[in-house]
Amino acid sequence: MRSLLSKLVLGALLLSPIAFQACEESGNPLDVDGDVSALVVTGVNGMLEAGEEVQLTVTGRTASGGNASVDDCTLTFTSSNEAVATVSGDGMVEAMGPGSATITVRCDTVVATTVVLVTDGTATAHLTLDNTTAQLRVGDSIRLRASIQTEGGLELEGVDASFSSSNNAVATVSSSGVVRAQGAGTATITASHDGKIAAMVVTVLQVQNGQSITVDPPAATLTANGTVQLDATVRDANGTVVQNADVTFTSSAEAVATVDDDGLVTAHATGTATITARSSAGATATATIVVVAEGGVGEVELTPPDLTLRVGGSADLNATIRNAQGGVMTDGGVVFTSDDDTIAVVTSTGLVIGLRAGNTTIRARAGGETDTTVVTVVN
């Protein structure tokens, strides 16, 4: 028995240096790298100009998301357009000429890509989206694609933009630009890349039993005894307008504002009321009515007074409301509208988005007072 125990101890002592050495070579004996199941390629940040070089860095990932060494596989790099960008065997990218190229990296059977954008040397470039407005029903989705356009007329596709939504309860957007309608309302989807911004307005309709409904205007500011006509439009499941649709209107605060059977709203006292339009199938839409005191709003100032945007570009307008004494009001209920929403649209918060080349006027209204901004949209 003692002889056997001695042999086991001796065997353990002889094997232990080999086991220790193997653990050292693995880097971390408690976190041994697994097989490569994905690649992460970094190094390209923003746009390049002809002659610039960037070094790509490739990191392996396991199926569970941990680090995986790429030392045991042969990395290969290829460019989809060598007139735009070339790549060496060790991942050095050189910008050759204007355009976009996809760099493909392979580690055995695992593949990853990164897009290289090379400008034409034009100082000014802007970000655009392939859609600037969209009308969706709850559950619908669309995918946005961003591109860079330069003043020289070059369009660079495949831009890796970051996306965000102003209202996730209405519409969400994924990191790849997939917009999904969540609930009735309006949301602004913003894309950003390399300090440049573009935006799109999404209107989500609630569909109930095959119908959806919208109300125009969606908001209004009145003084006591003032009126505004609400127009409701009902559409079927195919988006076709339902003629002579049966719509009922109700007010959330009749002491503030009432609404008759035809959608005519009458203001009574200061405050806020929500007017709900309901179709016979149960689809609903709302309009917000703000009632301010007579003479309560003395002035509306909208800045800047002039604005130039590129198609797909956006900018914020600032509306300041003052009372008759010149003091700033914080509850004046500003309503923004565009004279031509095929050229530029404006959200309820004053974000203006250029849609096509031309001129239009953005109006800010509160308590019977109005100010304007002239918007010029260029290609």
Short mmCIF file of C-alpha atoms in Angstrom, two decimals:
data_model
loop_
_atom_site.label_atom_id
_atom_site.label_comp_id
_atom_site.label_asym_id
_atom_site.label_seq_id
_atom_site.Cartn_x
_atom_site.Cartn_y
_atom_site.Cartn_z
CA MET A 1 0.00 0.00 0.00
CA ARG A 2 2.80 2.38 0.93
CA SER A 3 4.59 1.49 -2.30
CA LEU A 4 1.49 2.30 -4.35
CA LEU A 5 0.98 5.66 -2.60
CA SER A 6 4.61 6.59 -3.26
CA LYS A 7 4.20 5.86 -6.95
CA LEU A 8 1.08 8.06 -7.15
CA VAL A 9 2.80 10.98 -5.43
CA LEU A 10 5.84 10.63 -7.67
CA GLY A 11 3.60 10.58 -10.76
CA ALA A 12 1.82 13.74 -9.65
CA LEU A 13 5.13 15.54 -9.09
CA LEU A 14 6.36 14.56 -12.54
CA LEU A 15 3.16 15.66 -14.28
CA SER A 16 2.55 18.94 -12.47
CA PRO A 17 5.13 21.09 -14.37
CA ILE A 18 3.59 19.99 -17.67
CA ALA A 19 0.07 20.87 -16.52
CA PHE A 20 1.23 24.23 -15.14
CA GLN A 21 3.01 25.07 -18.36
CA ALA A 22 -0.11 24.25 -20.37
CA CYS A 23 -2.18 26.57 -18.15
CA GLU A 24 0.36 29.37 -18.55
CA GLU A 25 0.26 29.06 -22.35
CA SER A 26 -3.54 29.36 -22.35
CA GLY A 27 -3.19 32.85 -20.83
CA ASN A 28 -5.68 32.41 -17.99
CA PRO A 29 -6.23 28.96 -16.49
CA LEU A 30 -9.65 30.06 -15.21
CA ASP A 31 -10.86 31.46 -18.57
CA VAL A 32 -9.62 29.23 -21.37
CA ASP A 33 -10.46 30.58 -24.84
CA GLY A 34 -13.01 28.60 -26.86
CA ASP A 35 -13.59 28.24 -30.60
CA VAL A 36 -14.10 31.38 -32.65
CA SER A 37 -17.77 31.75 -33.62
CA ALA A 38 -17.82 35.49 -34.43
CA LEU A 39 -15.42 38.28 -35.34
CA VAL A 40 -15.39 41.92 -34.26
CA VAL A 41 -13.60 44.30 -36.66
CA THR A 42 -12.61 47.79 -35.45
CA GLY A 43 -10.39 50.57 -36.68
CA VAL A 44 -12.51 52.46 -39.20
CA ASN A 45 -13.99 55.56 -37.55
CA GLY A 46 -15.70 58.10 -39.80
CA MET A 47 -14.85 58.88 -43.40
CA LEU A 48 -11.43 58.75 -45.00
CA GLU A 49 -9.78 60.82 -47.69
CA ALA A 50 -7.69 59.39 -50.51
CA GLY A 51 -4.22 58.47 -49.24
CA GLU A 52 -5.26 57.91 -45.61
CA GLU A 53 -4.49 54.57 -43.95
CA VAL A 54 -6.09 52.81 -41.00
CA GLN A 55 -5.14 49.56 -39.28
CA LEU A 56 -7.95 47.07 -38.70
CA THR A 57 -8.09 45.14 -35.43
CA VAL A 58 -9.81 41.76 -35.36
CA THR A 59 -11.10 40.19 -32.13
CA GLY A 60 -12.61 36.72 -31.81
CA ARG A 61 -15.73 35.88 -29.82
CA THR A 62 -17.01 32.53 -28.59
CA ALA A 63 -20.61 31.43 -28.97
CA SER A 64 -21.26 32.63 -25.40
CA GLY A 65 -19.74 36.05 -26.07
CA GLY A 66 -16.36 35.50 -24.42
CA ASN A 67 -12.99 36.27 -25.93
CA ALA A 68 -11.54 33.78 -28.40
CA SER A 69 -8.02 33.83 -29.82
CA VAL A 70 -7.67 34.27 -33.58
CA ASP A 71 -4.03 33.14 -33.49
CA ASP A 72 -4.92 29.59 -34.51
CA CYS A 73 -6.72 30.57 -37.73
CA THR A 74 -5.50 32.21 -40.90
CA LEU A 75 -6.96 35.71 -41.19
CA THR A 76 -7.64 36.92 -44.72
CA PHE A 77 -8.72 40.41 -45.80
CA THR A 78 -10.40 41.36 -49.08
CA SER A 79 -11.93 44.57 -50.48
CA SER A 80 -15.10 44.70 -52.58
CA ASN A 81 -13.81 47.73 -54.48
CA GLU A 82 -10.05 48.29 -54.66
CA ALA A 83 -10.56 51.50 -56.60
CA VAL A 84 -12.00 52.88 -53.35
CA ALA A 85 -9.93 51.08 -50.71
CA THR A 86 -7.31 48.34 -50.63
CA VAL A 87 -6.41 46.16 -47.69
CA SER A 88 -3.16 44.35 -46.98
CA GLY A 89 -2.70 40.85 -45.62
CA ASP A 90 -2.31 42.18 -42.11
CA GLY A 91 -5.40 44.43 -42.23
CA MET A 92 -3.93 47.79 -43.24
CA VAL A 93 -6.60 49.73 -45.20
CA GLU A 94 -5.57 52.46 -47.66
CA ALA A 95 -8.14 54.86 -49.11
CA MET A 96 -7.68 55.10 -52.89
CA GLY A 97 -10.61 57.09 -54.31
CA PRO A 98 -14.15 58.36 -53.53
CA GLY A 99 -16.88 55.81 -52.87
CA SER A 100 -17.62 52.97 -50.49
CA ALA A 101 -15.99 49.56 -50.16
CA THR A 102 -16.74 46.59 -47.96
CA ILE A 103 -13.77 44.95 -46.28
CA THR A 104 -14.38 41.25 -45.61
CA VAL A 105 -12.41 39.47 -42.90
CA ARG A 106 -12.30 35.66 -42.69
CA CYS A 107 -11.06 33.40 -39.93
CA ASP A 108 -11.45 29.95 -41.47
CA THR A 109 -15.25 29.74 -41.95
CA VAL A 110 -16.13 32.73 -39.74
CA VAL A 111 -16.74 35.99 -41.65
CA ALA A 112 -17.18 39.65 -40.66
CA THR A 113 -17.33 42.89 -42.66
CA THR A 114 -16.73 46.61 -42.19
CA VAL A 115 -17.56 49.46 -44.56
CA VAL A 116 -14.96 52.03 -45.63
CA LEU A 117 -16.24 55.41 -46.85
CA VAL A 118 -13.86 57.59 -48.88
CA THR A 119 -14.89 61.19 -49.61
CA ASP A 120 -14.26 63.15 -52.76
CA GLY A 121 -12.41 65.87 -50.85
CA THR A 122 -15.51 68.09 -50.59
CA ALA A 123 -15.47 69.97 -47.32
CA THR A 124 -19.21 69.64 -46.69
CA ALA A 125 -21.08 66.36 -46.46
CA HIS A 126 -24.42 65.50 -44.91
CA LEU A 127 -26.25 62.41 -43.69
CA THR A 128 -29.49 61.33 -45.38
CA LEU A 129 -32.08 58.58 -44.84
CA ASP A 130 -33.92 56.71 -47.57
CA ASN A 131 -37.22 57.67 -45.89
CA THR A 132 -38.07 60.99 -44.25
CA THR A 133 -41.69 60.23 -43.34
CA ALA A 134 -43.60 57.00 -42.80
CA GLN A 135 -47.10 56.03 -41.77
CA LEU A 136 -47.33 52.64 -40.07
CA ARG A 137 -49.89 50.57 -38.28
CA VAL A 138 -49.17 49.04 -34.89
CA GLY A 139 -46.96 45.98 -35.46
CA ASP A 140 -45.63 47.15 -38.85
CA SER A 141 -41.92 47.70 -39.40
CA ILE A 142 -39.61 49.28 -41.96
CA ARG A 143 -35.84 49.43 -42.27
CA LEU A 144 -34.01 52.73 -42.63
CA ARG A 145 -30.78 53.01 -44.57
CA ALA A 146 -28.41 55.91 -44.09
CA SER A 147 -26.03 57.36 -46.65
CA ILE A 148 -23.58 60.25 -46.85
CA GLN A 149 -23.94 62.83 -49.64
CA THR A 150 -21.23 65.35 -50.41
CA GLU A 151 -21.50 68.71 -52.14
CA GLY A 152 -19.59 67.15 -55.01
CA GLY A 153 -22.57 64.86 -55.68
CA LEU A 154 -21.00 61.69 -54.25
CA GLU A 155 -23.35 59.34 -52.37
CA LEU A 156 -21.73 56.91 -49.94
CA GLU A 157 -23.99 54.01 -49.00
CA GLY A 158 -23.64 51.49 -46.20
CA VAL A 159 -23.17 54.08 -43.44
CA ASP A 160 -23.04 52.54 -39.96
CA ALA A 161 -25.29 55.09 -38.27
CA SER A 162 -26.59 55.17 -34.70
CA PHE A 163 -30.38 55.33 -34.39
CA SER A 164 -32.69 56.58 -31.65
CA SER A 165 -36.42 57.23 -31.19
CA SER A 166 -38.01 60.24 -29.50
CA ASN A 167 -40.87 58.06 -28.22
CA ASN A 168 -40.37 54.32 -27.78
CA ALA A 169 -44.02 53.91 -26.81
CA VAL A 170 -44.91 54.92 -30.39
CA ALA A 171 -41.99 53.48 -32.39
CA THR A 172 -38.73 51.77 -31.52
CA VAL A 173 -35.64 51.53 -33.71
CA SER A 174 -32.93 48.88 -33.60
CA SER A 175 -29.20 49.41 -33.96
CA SER A 176 -29.52 48.32 -37.60
CA GLY A 177 -32.28 50.87 -38.37
CA VAL A 178 -35.37 48.65 -38.17
CA VAL A 179 -38.31 50.82 -37.06
CA ARG A 180 -41.22 48.99 -35.42
CA ALA A 181 -44.57 50.62 -34.67
CA GLN A 182 -45.61 50.11 -31.03
CA GLY A 183 -48.55 52.41 -30.36
CA ALA A 184 -50.61 55.19 -31.90
CA GLY A 185 -48.91 58.59 -32.11
CA THR A 186 -45.93 60.33 -33.69
CA ALA A 187 -42.22 59.73 -33.10
CA THR A 188 -39.04 61.16 -34.59
CA ILE A 189 -36.35 58.65 -35.57
CA THR A 190 -32.89 60.21 -35.52
CA ALA A 191 -29.78 58.83 -37.21
CA SER A 192 -26.29 60.10 -36.42
CA HIS A 193 -22.88 59.38 -37.89
CA ASP A 194 -19.57 61.17 -37.52
CA GLY A 195 -21.23 64.26 -36.05
CA LYS A 196 -23.93 64.41 -38.75
CA ILE A 197 -27.66 63.97 -38.08
CA ALA A 198 -30.71 63.05 -40.14
CA ALA A 199 -34.26 62.37 -39.01
CA MET A 200 -37.57 60.84 -40.03
CA VAL A 201 -41.09 61.38 -38.69
CA VAL A 202 -43.12 58.20 -38.07
CA THR A 203 -46.88 58.34 -37.62
CA VAL A 204 -48.35 55.17 -36.11
CA LEU A 205 -52.02 54.43 -36.57
CA GLN A 206 -54.01 52.28 -34.21
CA VAL A 207 -55.89 49.59 -36.13
CA GLN A 208 -59.01 48.27 -34.48
CA ASN A 209 -61.11 45.63 -36.24
CA GLY A 210 -59.55 46.54 -39.57
CA GLN A 211 -59.82 50.33 -39.22
CA SER A 212 -57.51 53.20 -38.34
CA ILE A 213 -58.30 56.89 -37.75
CA THR A 214 -56.43 60.20 -37.75
CA VAL A 215 -57.47 63.67 -36.57
CA ASP A 216 -56.39 66.99 -38.07
CA PRO A 217 -55.21 69.23 -36.52
CA PRO A 218 -53.71 67.05 -33.75
CA ALA A 219 -53.43 70.10 -31.44
CA ALA A 220 -54.74 73.66 -31.15
CA THR A 221 -54.52 76.64 -28.80
CA LEU A 222 -57.69 78.69 -28.20
CA THR A 223 -59.00 81.48 -26.01
CA ALA A 224 -62.42 81.35 -24.34
CA ASN A 225 -65.26 81.00 -26.88
CA GLY A 226 -62.76 80.25 -29.65
CA THR A 227 -63.44 77.32 -31.95
CA VAL A 228 -61.52 74.88 -34.13
CA GLN A 229 -62.86 72.27 -36.55
CA LEU A 230 -61.40 68.77 -36.20
CA ASP A 231 -61.45 66.55 -39.28
CA ALA A 232 -61.33 62.79 -38.76
CA THR A 233 -60.21 60.41 -41.51
CA VAL A 234 -60.99 56.69 -41.25
CA ARG A 235 -59.09 54.09 -43.30
CA ASP A 236 -59.67 50.40 -43.79
CA ALA A 237 -57.07 47.64 -43.43
CA ASN A 238 -55.72 48.43 -46.92
CA GLY A 239 -55.29 52.12 -46.12
CA THR A 240 -58.22 53.20 -48.27
CA VAL A 241 -60.28 56.11 -46.92
CA VAL A 242 -63.71 55.05 -45.69
CA GLN A 243 -66.23 57.52 -47.07
CA ASN A 244 -68.97 58.84 -44.76
CA ALA A 245 -67.50 56.92 -41.84
CA ASP A 246 -69.37 57.06 -38.54
CA VAL A 247 -67.15 58.94 -36.04
CA THR A 248 -67.98 60.06 -32.49
CA PHE A 249 -66.15 62.81 -30.60
CA THR A 250 -65.73 63.18 -26.84
CA SER A 251 -63.88 65.63 -24.56
CA SER A 252 -61.87 64.68 -21.49
CA ALA A 253 -62.64 68.03 -19.83
CA GLU A 254 -65.90 69.67 -20.92
CA ALA A 255 -65.35 72.55 -18.51
CA VAL A 256 -62.30 73.44 -20.64
CA ALA A 257 -63.56 72.55 -24.12
CA THR A 258 -66.55 70.77 -25.64
CA VAL A 259 -66.91 69.11 -29.01
CA ASP A 260 -70.06 68.55 -31.05
CA ASP A 261 -71.01 65.56 -33.20
CA ASP A 262 -69.25 67.05 -36.26
CA GLY A 263 -65.91 67.67 -34.49
CA LEU A 264 -66.30 71.42 -33.85
CA VAL A 265 -64.44 72.26 -30.63
CA THR A 266 -65.46 75.24 -28.49
CA ALA A 267 -63.20 76.60 -25.74
CA HIS A 268 -64.73 77.58 -22.36
CA ALA A 269 -62.06 78.00 -19.66
CA THR A 270 -58.30 77.91 -19.31
CA GLY A 271 -56.77 74.44 -19.17
CA THR A 272 -56.14 71.43 -21.38
CA ALA A 273 -58.63 68.99 -22.87
CA THR A 274 -58.10 65.87 -24.96
CA ILE A 275 -60.60 65.34 -27.74
CA THR A 276 -61.00 61.69 -28.75
CA ALA A 277 -62.36 60.62 -32.13
CA ARG A 278 -63.64 57.03 -32.28
CA SER A 279 -64.65 55.08 -35.38
CA SER A 280 -67.49 52.58 -35.43
CA ALA A 281 -64.90 49.78 -35.34
CA GLY A 282 -63.33 51.19 -32.15
CA ALA A 283 -60.21 52.82 -33.61
CA THR A 284 -59.29 56.05 -31.83
CA ALA A 285 -57.17 59.18 -32.34
CA THR A 286 -56.81 62.29 -30.22
CA ALA A 287 -56.27 66.05 -30.46
CA THR A 288 -54.93 68.19 -27.62
CA ILE A 289 -56.72 71.49 -27.00
CA VAL A 290 -55.02 74.14 -24.85
CA VAL A 291 -57.20 77.04 -23.71
CA VAL A 292 -55.42 80.19 -22.53
CA ALA A 293 -56.77 83.36 -20.94
CA GLU A 294 -58.00 86.16 -23.19
CA GLY A 295 -55.03 88.44 -23.79
CA GLY A 296 -52.88 85.98 -21.91
CA VAL A 297 -50.48 85.54 -24.82
CA GLY A 298 -48.98 88.81 -25.94
CA GLU A 299 -46.32 87.56 -28.34
CA VAL A 300 -44.85 84.43 -29.91
CA GLU A 301 -41.22 84.61 -31.02
CA LEU A 302 -39.90 81.82 -33.24
CA THR A 303 -36.15 81.52 -33.80
CA PRO A 304 -34.27 81.39 -36.02
CA PRO A 305 -36.36 83.49 -38.45
CA ASP A 306 -34.68 81.82 -41.44
CA LEU A 307 -33.39 78.27 -41.76
CA THR A 308 -31.63 76.34 -44.53
CA LEU A 309 -31.63 72.54 -44.51
CA ARG A 310 -30.49 69.84 -46.85
CA VAL A 311 -32.92 67.11 -47.91
CA GLY A 312 -33.05 64.71 -44.97
CA GLY A 313 -31.47 67.23 -42.60
CA SER A 314 -33.13 68.53 -39.44
CA ALA A 315 -32.93 71.41 -36.99
CA ASP A 316 -34.78 72.56 -33.87
CA LEU A 317 -36.86 75.73 -33.73
CA ASN A 318 -37.31 77.56 -30.45
CA ALA A 319 -40.64 79.22 -29.65
CA THR A 320 -40.79 81.76 -26.81
CA ILE A 321 -44.21 82.88 -25.57
CA ARG A 322 -44.64 86.14 -23.68
CA ASN A 323 -47.69 87.51 -21.91
CA ALA A 324 -49.06 91.02 -22.37
CA GLN A 325 -46.58 92.29 -19.78
CA GLY A 326 -43.59 90.76 -21.58
CA GLY A 327 -43.03 87.93 -19.14
CA VAL A 328 -42.12 84.50 -20.50
CA MET A 329 -44.93 81.93 -20.32
CA THR A 330 -44.18 78.22 -19.92
CA ASP A 331 -47.70 76.87 -20.53
CA GLY A 332 -48.80 78.72 -23.64
CA GLY A 333 -49.42 75.57 -25.69
CA VAL A 334 -47.47 76.21 -28.89
CA VAL A 335 -48.73 74.49 -32.03
CA PHE A 336 -46.29 74.10 -34.96
CA THR A 337 -47.43 73.71 -38.56
CA SER A 338 -45.79 73.70 -41.99
CA ASP A 339 -47.37 75.50 -44.95
CA ASP A 340 -46.07 72.75 -47.25
CA ASP A 341 -45.31 69.47 -45.52
CA THR A 342 -44.06 67.94 -48.77
CA ILE A 343 -41.02 70.25 -48.49
CA ALA A 344 -40.50 70.21 -44.71
CA VAL A 345 -42.41 68.79 -41.77
CA VAL A 346 -42.29 69.97 -38.18
CA THR A 347 -42.92 67.88 -35.07
CA SER A 348 -44.90 68.94 -32.01
CA THR A 349 -41.61 69.89 -30.32
CA GLY A 350 -40.41 72.15 -33.16
CA LEU A 351 -38.02 69.77 -34.93
CA VAL A 352 -38.00 70.62 -38.66
CA ILE A 353 -37.04 67.94 -41.21
CA GLY A 354 -36.30 68.72 -44.85
CA LEU A 355 -38.03 66.42 -47.32
CA ARG A 356 -37.40 67.89 -50.79
CA ALA A 357 -35.88 71.01 -52.31
CA GLY A 358 -38.02 74.12 -52.04
CA ASN A 359 -39.28 76.81 -49.66
CA THR A 360 -41.95 76.67 -46.99
CA THR A 361 -42.99 78.53 -43.85
CA ILE A 362 -43.15 77.02 -40.38
CA ARG A 363 -45.71 78.69 -38.10
CA ALA A 364 -45.84 78.65 -34.30
CA ARG A 365 -49.26 79.57 -32.85
CA ALA A 366 -50.33 80.20 -29.28
CA GLY A 367 -53.35 82.05 -27.96
CA GLY A 368 -54.13 83.73 -31.27
CA GLU A 369 -50.55 84.97 -31.78
CA THR A 370 -48.26 83.63 -34.52
CA ASP A 371 -44.64 83.87 -35.60
CA THR A 372 -42.94 82.27 -38.58
CA THR A 373 -39.66 80.81 -39.81
CA VAL A 374 -38.90 80.63 -43.52
CA VAL A 375 -37.33 77.26 -44.33
CA THR A 376 -35.28 76.62 -47.46
CA VAL A 377 -34.51 73.00 -48.32
CA VAL A 378 -31.69 72.31 -50.79
CA ASN A 379 -30.33 69.15 -52.35
#
